[in-house]
Amino acid sequence: MKGKKWYDYLWIGELCYLVLGLFNILFAWLGMLFFTIPLVIAIFGGSKAYCNRYCGRGQLLGILGKKLKLSRNQPPPRFLRSAWFRYGFLAFFMFMFGRMLYGTWKVFTGAPLSKTVTLLWAFKLPWQWPQVEGVAPWVAQYAFGFFGVMLTSTILGLLTMMLFRPRSWCVYCPMGTMTQGICRLKAKKEEAKDGRTGEEDCRTAQAAGQ
Ligand code: SF4
C-alpha cells in the first residue's frame, strides 16, 4: 500500500477552519488561503495539482462519502457536469461574492456592522459568538461575509456528497471551474508554442465527482 503523504491530511485543516470560525469569526480570513493557493498553482504551475492533491475540502468529502459511507454513491445528474451549469454557477457565485465585497465596502465607509452570517445566500443567521473587538468594523464584516460563503459551499458540498457521489461538489465547485479554465487556457498557449499538449495536467481525478 502506498504510504500517506503530509498533504493527505489537509482535510484536518478544513475541519479546523470550520470549527475555529464558530469560536472567532475572524478566523474566516484564513479561508483566503483556499481561494488564493489554487489560483496561484493554476496560474504559475498550469495544473490542477491543488484539486488532485492539496484540497482539504475535496479530501473531507471523500472521507465522509467513501470511508464513512454517507454517500448514496450515485452518478451526479448530467446537467451538473454541463459547461453552461458550471460556468453559470461560477458567474452566480462571483456575483454574490461581489455583493459581499460591496457590503464590506459600505461598512468601511460608515455603515453599521451586520453581525450575521448568510447561508445559501438567503438565510441570515445572527451569529452568537462574534469576537470582533480590536479590529476595524470592515475587517469583521468581511469575515462574516466570507464565512457565510465558506459555510454555504460546505453545505452544498455535503448535500451533493450525500445525494450523489462523494465528491460531486467538485463537478461544479467554482474554484475547480476557475482553475480548470485557467489551466486549459495555459495548455492551449503551450500547444500553440511548441505543439505539446498540456490538457492532461488539467484533468482531475474528481471530474466525475468520485
Ligand atoms: S473542485 Fe473545489 S472542492 Fe474539489 S478539489 Fe478542486 S477546489 Fe477542492
PDB file of C-alpha atoms and ligand atoms in Angstrom:
ATOM      1  CA  MET A   1       0.000   0.000   0.000  1.00  0.00           C
ATOM      2  CA  LYS A   2       1.288   3.443  -0.907  1.00  0.00           C
ATOM      3  CA  GLY A   3       2.386   5.441   2.174  1.00  0.00           C
ATOM      4  CA  LYS A   4       0.433   8.511   3.131  1.00  0.00           C
ATOM      5  CA  LYS A   5       1.946  11.909   2.456  1.00  0.00           C
ATOM      6  CA  TRP A   6       1.587  15.059   4.563  1.00  0.00           C
ATOM      7  CA  TYR A   7      -0.913  16.515   2.116  1.00  0.00           C
ATOM      8  CA  ASP A   8      -3.243  13.546   2.584  1.00  0.00           C
ATOM      9  CA  TYR A   9      -4.127  15.073   5.947  1.00  0.00           C
ATOM     10  CA  LEU A  10      -5.128  18.511   4.742  1.00  0.00           C
ATOM     11  CA  TRP A  11      -8.763  17.594   5.402  1.00  0.00           C
ATOM     12  CA  ILE A  12      -7.952  18.190   9.088  1.00  0.00           C
ATOM     13  CA  GLY A  13      -7.145  21.809   8.236  1.00  0.00           C
ATOM     14  CA  GLU A  14     -10.522  22.181   6.510  1.00  0.00           C
ATOM     15  CA  LEU A  15     -12.302  20.767   9.536  1.00  0.00           C
ATOM     16  CA  CYS A  16     -10.369  23.043  11.924  1.00  0.00           C
ATOM     17  CA  TYR A  17     -11.213  26.038   9.762  1.00  0.00           C
ATOM     18  CA  LEU A  18     -14.938  25.383  10.017  1.00  0.00           C
ATOM     19  CA  VAL A  19     -14.764  24.835  13.781  1.00  0.00           C
ATOM     20  CA  LEU A  20     -12.492  27.822  14.506  1.00  0.00           C
ATOM     21  CA  GLY A  21     -14.877  30.144  12.669  1.00  0.00           C
ATOM     22  CA  LEU A  22     -17.577  29.187  15.164  1.00  0.00           C
ATOM     23  CA  PHE A  23     -15.420  30.420  18.033  1.00  0.00           C
ATOM     24  CA  ASN A  24     -13.977  33.502  16.435  1.00  0.00           C
ATOM     25  CA  ILE A  25     -15.384  34.809  13.191  1.00  0.00           C
ATOM     26  CA  LEU A  26     -12.056  36.481  12.348  1.00  0.00           C
ATOM     27  CA  PHE A  27     -10.615  33.043  11.566  1.00  0.00           C
ATOM     28  CA  ALA A  28     -12.760  33.245   8.445  1.00  0.00           C
ATOM     29  CA  TRP A  29      -9.967  35.312   6.918  1.00  0.00           C
ATOM     30  CA  LEU A  30      -7.826  32.174   6.779  1.00  0.00           C
ATOM     31  CA  GLY A  31     -10.203  30.948   4.084  1.00  0.00           C
ATOM     32  CA  MET A  32      -8.456  33.358   1.711  1.00  0.00           C
ATOM     33  CA  LEU A  33      -5.762  30.699   1.509  1.00  0.00           C
ATOM     34  CA  PHE A  34      -8.305  28.312  -0.023  1.00  0.00           C
ATOM     35  CA  PHE A  35      -9.027  30.953  -2.637  1.00  0.00           C
ATOM     36  CA  THR A  36      -5.549  32.114  -3.492  1.00  0.00           C
ATOM     37  CA  ILE A  37      -3.459  28.910  -3.391  1.00  0.00           C
ATOM     38  CA  PRO A  38      -5.453  27.067  -6.116  1.00  0.00           C
ATOM     39  CA  LEU A  39      -5.303  30.152  -8.342  1.00  0.00           C
ATOM     40  CA  VAL A  40      -1.553  30.590  -7.808  1.00  0.00           C
ATOM     41  CA  ILE A  41      -0.952  26.904  -8.619  1.00  0.00           C
ATOM     42  CA  ALA A  42      -3.131  27.114 -11.749  1.00  0.00           C
ATOM     43  CA  ILE A  43      -1.667  30.424 -12.972  1.00  0.00           C
ATOM     44  CA  PHE A  44       2.009  29.679 -12.324  1.00  0.00           C
ATOM     45  CA  GLY A  45       2.022  25.881 -12.464  1.00  0.00           C
ATOM     46  CA  GLY A  46      -0.638  25.444 -15.149  1.00  0.00           C
ATOM     47  CA  SER A  47      -2.017  22.371 -13.420  1.00  0.00           C
ATOM     48  CA  LYS A  48      -4.868  21.097 -11.274  1.00  0.00           C
ATOM     49  CA  ALA A  49      -2.457  19.891  -8.586  1.00  0.00           C
ATOM     50  CA  TYR A  50      -4.475  21.694  -5.922  1.00  0.00           C
ATOM     51  CA  CYS A  51      -7.642  19.724  -6.682  1.00  0.00           C
ATOM     52  CA  ASN A  52      -5.815  16.466  -7.190  1.00  0.00           C
ATOM     53  CA  ARG A  53      -3.612  16.669  -4.142  1.00  0.00           C
ATOM     54  CA  TYR A  54      -3.960  19.585  -1.762  1.00  0.00           C
ATOM     55  CA  CYS A  55      -7.641  20.392  -1.379  1.00  0.00           C
ATOM     56  CA  GLY A  56      -8.761  19.618   2.163  1.00  0.00           C
ATOM     57  CA  ARG A  57     -12.408  20.062   1.315  1.00  0.00           C
ATOM     58  CA  GLY A  58     -12.265  17.527  -1.511  1.00  0.00           C
ATOM     59  CA  GLN A  59     -10.481  15.090   0.817  1.00  0.00           C
ATOM     60  CA  LEU A  60     -13.039  15.634   3.569  1.00  0.00           C
ATOM     61  CA  LEU A  61     -15.947  14.945   1.208  1.00  0.00           C
ATOM     62  CA  GLY A  62     -14.148  11.811   0.020  1.00  0.00           C
ATOM     63  CA  ILE A  63     -13.690  10.570   3.595  1.00  0.00           C
ATOM     64  CA  LEU A  64     -17.293  11.276   4.600  1.00  0.00           C
ATOM     65  CA  GLY A  65     -18.700   9.717   1.452  1.00  0.00           C
ATOM     66  CA  LYS A  66     -16.388   6.761   0.941  1.00  0.00           C
ATOM     67  CA  LYS A  67     -14.983   5.805   4.311  1.00  0.00           C
ATOM     68  CA  LEU A  68     -17.977   6.747   6.454  1.00  0.00           C
ATOM     69  CA  LYS A  69     -20.354   5.677   3.678  1.00  0.00           C
ATOM     70  CA  LEU A  70     -22.533   8.750   3.970  1.00  0.00           C
ATOM     71  CA  SER A  71     -22.935   8.947   0.215  1.00  0.00           C
ATOM     72  CA  ARG A  72     -25.574   7.205  -1.886  1.00  0.00           C
ATOM     73  CA  ASN A  73     -22.776   6.896  -4.421  1.00  0.00           C
ATOM     74  CA  GLN A  74     -24.984   7.604  -7.422  1.00  0.00           C
ATOM     75  CA  PRO A  75     -23.699   9.405 -10.520  1.00  0.00           C
ATOM     76  CA  PRO A  76     -24.492  13.128 -10.373  1.00  0.00           C
ATOM     77  CA  PRO A  77     -27.103  14.338 -12.885  1.00  0.00           C
ATOM     78  CA  ARG A  78     -25.722  15.126 -16.301  1.00  0.00           C
ATOM     79  CA  PHE A  79     -26.657  18.812 -16.169  1.00  0.00           C
ATOM     80  CA  LEU A  80     -24.353  19.313 -13.169  1.00  0.00           C
ATOM     81  CA  ARG A  81     -21.408  18.491 -15.392  1.00  0.00           C
ATOM     82  CA  SER A  82     -22.506  20.639 -18.328  1.00  0.00           C
ATOM     83  CA  ALA A  83     -20.437  23.701 -19.185  1.00  0.00           C
ATOM     84  CA  TRP A  84     -23.465  26.016 -19.014  1.00  0.00           C
ATOM     85  CA  PHE A  85     -24.260  24.962 -15.469  1.00  0.00           C
ATOM     86  CA  ARG A  86     -20.680  25.027 -14.212  1.00  0.00           C
ATOM     87  CA  TYR A  87     -19.878  28.413 -15.727  1.00  0.00           C
ATOM     88  CA  GLY A  88     -23.340  29.742 -14.848  1.00  0.00           C
ATOM     89  CA  PHE A  89     -22.827  28.691 -11.226  1.00  0.00           C
ATOM     90  CA  LEU A  90     -19.369  30.257 -11.240  1.00  0.00           C
ATOM     91  CA  ALA A  91     -20.855  33.537 -12.546  1.00  0.00           C
ATOM     92  CA  PHE A  92     -23.591  33.438  -9.890  1.00  0.00           C
ATOM     93  CA  PHE A  93     -21.050  32.664  -7.186  1.00  0.00           C
ATOM     94  CA  MET A  94     -18.825  35.538  -8.264  1.00  0.00           C
ATOM     95  CA  PHE A  95     -21.793  37.903  -8.395  1.00  0.00           C
ATOM     96  CA  MET A  96     -22.714  37.006  -4.811  1.00  0.00           C
ATOM     97  CA  PHE A  97     -19.070  37.329  -3.798  1.00  0.00           C
ATOM     98  CA  GLY A  98     -19.076  40.822  -5.338  1.00  0.00           C
ATOM     99  CA  ARG A  99     -22.163  41.690  -3.293  1.00  0.00           C
ATOM    100  CA  MET A 100     -20.367  40.544  -0.190  1.00  0.00           C
ATOM    101  CA  LEU A 101     -17.423  42.794  -1.061  1.00  0.00           C
ATOM    102  CA  TYR A 102     -19.829  45.672  -1.606  1.00  0.00           C
ATOM    103  CA  GLY A 103     -21.277  45.068   1.876  1.00  0.00           C
ATOM    104  CA  THR A 104     -17.753  45.246   3.274  1.00  0.00           C
ATOM    105  CA  TRP A 105     -17.145  48.493   1.403  1.00  0.00           C
ATOM    106  CA  LYS A 106     -20.322  50.005   2.824  1.00  0.00           C
ATOM    107  CA  VAL A 107     -19.150  49.230   6.374  1.00  0.00           C
ATOM    108  CA  PHE A 108     -15.727  50.667   5.501  1.00  0.00           C
ATOM    109  CA  THR A 109     -17.456  53.918   4.531  1.00  0.00           C
ATOM    110  CA  GLY A 110     -19.519  54.144   7.722  1.00  0.00           C
ATOM    111  CA  ALA A 111     -22.492  51.740   7.537  1.00  0.00           C
ATOM    112  CA  PRO A 112     -23.110  49.723  10.733  1.00  0.00           C
ATOM    113  CA  LEU A 113     -21.587  46.265  11.088  1.00  0.00           C
ATOM    114  CA  SER A 114     -24.044  43.434  10.486  1.00  0.00           C
ATOM    115  CA  LYS A 115     -23.272  40.568  12.857  1.00  0.00           C
ATOM    116  CA  THR A 116     -24.948  37.895  10.765  1.00  0.00           C
ATOM    117  CA  VAL A 117     -23.754  35.007   8.629  1.00  0.00           C
ATOM    118  CA  THR A 118     -25.788  34.429   5.467  1.00  0.00           C
ATOM    119  CA  LEU A 119     -26.337  30.812   4.485  1.00  0.00           C
ATOM    120  CA  LEU A 120     -27.296  29.727   0.968  1.00  0.00           C
ATOM    121  CA  TRP A 121     -27.453  33.425   0.003  1.00  0.00           C
ATOM    122  CA  ALA A 122     -30.839  33.797   1.694  1.00  0.00           C
ATOM    123  CA  PHE A 123     -30.871  32.878   5.371  1.00  0.00           C
ATOM    124  CA  LYS A 124     -29.353  35.421   7.710  1.00  0.00           C
ATOM    125  CA  LEU A 125     -28.261  33.789  10.951  1.00  0.00           C
ATOM    126  CA  PRO A 126     -27.494  36.044  13.897  1.00  0.00           C
ATOM    127  CA  TRP A 127     -24.029  34.949  14.970  1.00  0.00           C
ATOM    128  CA  GLN A 128     -23.827  34.463  18.715  1.00  0.00           C
ATOM    129  CA  TRP A 129     -20.113  34.164  19.108  1.00  0.00           C
ATOM    130  CA  PRO A 130     -18.571  37.140  17.386  1.00  0.00           C
ATOM    131  CA  GLN A 131     -15.200  38.161  18.804  1.00  0.00           C
ATOM    132  CA  VAL A 132     -14.662  41.288  16.830  1.00  0.00           C
ATOM    133  CA  GLU A 133     -13.133  43.639  19.349  1.00  0.00           C
ATOM    134  CA  GLY A 134      -9.924  45.335  18.403  1.00  0.00           C
ATOM    135  CA  VAL A 135     -10.385  45.231  14.629  1.00  0.00           C
ATOM    136  CA  ALA A 136     -11.843  47.718  12.174  1.00  0.00           C
ATOM    137  CA  PRO A 137     -15.570  47.048  11.525  1.00  0.00           C
ATOM    138  CA  TRP A 138     -14.947  46.343   7.816  1.00  0.00           C
ATOM    139  CA  VAL A 139     -12.429  43.624   8.750  1.00  0.00           C
ATOM    140  CA  ALA A 140     -15.138  41.945  10.838  1.00  0.00           C
ATOM    141  CA  GLN A 141     -17.776  42.477   8.121  1.00  0.00           C
ATOM    142  CA  TYR A 142     -15.608  40.744   5.553  1.00  0.00           C
ATOM    143  CA  ALA A 143     -15.134  37.845   7.981  1.00  0.00           C
ATOM    144  CA  PHE A 144     -18.899  37.466   8.481  1.00  0.00           C
ATOM    145  CA  GLY A 145     -19.484  37.570   4.724  1.00  0.00           C
ATOM    146  CA  PHE A 146     -16.647  35.235   3.865  1.00  0.00           C
ATOM    147  CA  PHE A 147     -17.582  32.685   6.498  1.00  0.00           C
ATOM    148  CA  GLY A 148     -21.093  32.664   5.002  1.00  0.00           C
ATOM    149  CA  VAL A 149     -19.586  31.892   1.582  1.00  0.00           C
ATOM    150  CA  MET A 150     -17.492  29.064   3.037  1.00  0.00           C
ATOM    151  CA  LEU A 151     -20.381  27.577   5.017  1.00  0.00           C
ATOM    152  CA  THR A 152     -22.714  27.815   2.022  1.00  0.00           C
ATOM    153  CA  SER A 153     -20.305  25.938  -0.229  1.00  0.00           C
ATOM    154  CA  THR A 154     -19.748  23.390   2.558  1.00  0.00           C
ATOM    155  CA  ILE A 155     -23.499  22.783   2.858  1.00  0.00           C
ATOM    156  CA  LEU A 156     -23.827  22.349  -0.910  1.00  0.00           C
ATOM    157  CA  GLY A 157     -20.812  20.026  -0.882  1.00  0.00           C
ATOM    158  CA  LEU A 158     -22.307  17.899   1.891  1.00  0.00           C
ATOM    159  CA  LEU A 159     -25.724  17.753   0.248  1.00  0.00           C
ATOM    160  CA  THR A 160     -24.375  16.660  -3.104  1.00  0.00           C
ATOM    161  CA  MET A 161     -21.987  14.249  -1.352  1.00  0.00           C
ATOM    162  CA  MET A 162     -24.962  12.554   0.315  1.00  0.00           C
ATOM    163  CA  LEU A 163     -27.216  12.562  -2.748  1.00  0.00           C
ATOM    164  CA  PHE A 164     -24.694  11.590  -5.401  1.00  0.00           C
ATOM    165  CA  ARG A 165     -21.018  10.564  -5.362  1.00  0.00           C
ATOM    166  CA  PRO A 166     -18.722  11.646  -2.519  1.00  0.00           C
ATOM    167  CA  ARG A 167     -17.007  14.399  -4.485  1.00  0.00           C
ATOM    168  CA  SER A 168     -19.931  15.549  -6.613  1.00  0.00           C
ATOM    169  CA  TRP A 169     -19.361  19.099  -5.352  1.00  0.00           C
ATOM    170  CA  CYS A 170     -16.067  19.046  -7.272  1.00  0.00           C
ATOM    171  CA  VAL A 171     -18.034  18.714 -10.507  1.00  0.00           C
ATOM    172  CA  TYR A 172     -19.398  22.265 -10.167  1.00  0.00           C
ATOM    173  CA  CYS A 173     -17.161  23.829  -7.487  1.00  0.00           C
ATOM    174  CA  PRO A 174     -16.469  27.417  -8.658  1.00  0.00           C
ATOM    175  CA  MET A 175     -12.813  27.160  -7.671  1.00  0.00           C
ATOM    176  CA  GLY A 176     -12.436  23.922  -9.637  1.00  0.00           C
ATOM    177  CA  THR A 177     -14.152  25.501 -12.667  1.00  0.00           C
ATOM    178  CA  MET A 178     -11.901  28.561 -12.477  1.00  0.00           C
ATOM    179  CA  THR A 179      -8.653  26.633 -12.128  1.00  0.00           C
ATOM    180  CA  GLN A 180      -9.635  24.268 -14.920  1.00  0.00           C
ATOM    181  CA  GLY A 181     -10.408  27.231 -17.194  1.00  0.00           C
ATOM    182  CA  ILE A 182      -7.015  28.817 -16.413  1.00  0.00           C
ATOM    183  CA  CYS A 183      -5.250  25.503 -16.879  1.00  0.00           C
ATOM    184  CA  ARG A 184      -6.873  24.910 -20.275  1.00  0.00           C
ATOM    185  CA  LEU A 185      -6.020  28.402 -21.472  1.00  0.00           C
ATOM    186  CA  LYS A 186      -2.394  27.851 -20.484  1.00  0.00           C
ATOM    187  CA  ALA A 187      -2.374  24.426 -22.147  1.00  0.00           C
ATOM    188  CA  LYS A 188      -3.658  25.961 -25.400  1.00  0.00           C
ATOM    189  CA  LYS A 189      -0.949  28.617 -25.271  1.00  0.00           C
ATOM    190  CA  GLU A 190       1.736  25.957 -24.727  1.00  0.00           C
ATOM    191  CA  GLU A 191       0.352  23.907 -27.574  1.00  0.00           C
ATOM    192  CA  ALA A 192       0.440  26.867 -29.926  1.00  0.00           C
ATOM    193  CA  LYS A 193       4.057  27.493 -28.887  1.00  0.00           C
ATOM    194  CA  ASP A 194       5.641  24.051 -29.066  1.00  0.00           C
ATOM    195  CA  GLY A 195       2.930  21.619 -30.109  1.00  0.00           C
ATOM    196  CA  ARG A 196       2.978  19.835 -26.737  1.00  0.00           C
ATOM    197  CA  THR A 197      -0.499  19.311 -25.351  1.00  0.00           C
ATOM    198  CA  GLY A 198      -0.875  20.041 -21.654  1.00  0.00           C
ATOM    199  CA  GLU A 199      -4.534  19.037 -21.449  1.00  0.00           C
ATOM    200  CA  GLU A 200      -3.575  16.061 -19.300  1.00  0.00           C
ATOM    201  CA  ASP A 201      -2.486  18.392 -16.482  1.00  0.00           C
ATOM    202  CA  CYS A 202      -5.958  19.966 -16.455  1.00  0.00           C
ATOM    203  CA  ARG A 203      -7.779  16.750 -15.710  1.00  0.00           C
ATOM    204  CA  THR A 204      -8.827  15.866 -12.221  1.00  0.00           C
ATOM    205  CA  ALA A 205      -9.491  12.584 -10.567  1.00  0.00           C
ATOM    206  CA  GLN A 206     -12.671  14.214  -9.326  1.00  0.00           C
ATOM    207  CA  ALA A 207     -14.008  15.022 -12.800  1.00  0.00           C
ATOM    208  CA  ALA A 208     -16.890  12.612 -12.271  1.00  0.00           C
ATOM    209  CA  GLY A 209     -17.273  13.550  -8.643  1.00  0.00           C
ATOM    210  CA  GLN A 210     -15.848  10.306  -7.346  1.00  0.00           C
TER     211      GLN A 210
HETATM  212  S1  SF4 B   1     -13.061  21.133  -7.279  1.00  0.00           S
HETATM  213 FE1  SF4 B   1     -13.145  22.511  -5.488  1.00  0.00          FE
HETATM  214  S2  SF4 B   1     -13.579  21.206  -3.705  1.00  0.00           S
HETATM  215 FE2  SF4 B   1     -12.988  19.880  -5.402  1.00  0.00          FE
HETATM  216  S3  SF4 B   1     -10.833  19.526  -5.146  1.00  0.00           S
HETATM  217 FE3  SF4 B   1     -10.997  21.303  -6.517  1.00  0.00          FE
HETATM  218  S4  SF4 B   1     -11.027  23.119  -5.220  1.00  0.00           S
HETATM  219 FE4  SF4 B   1     -11.367  21.336  -3.914  1.00  0.00          FE
END
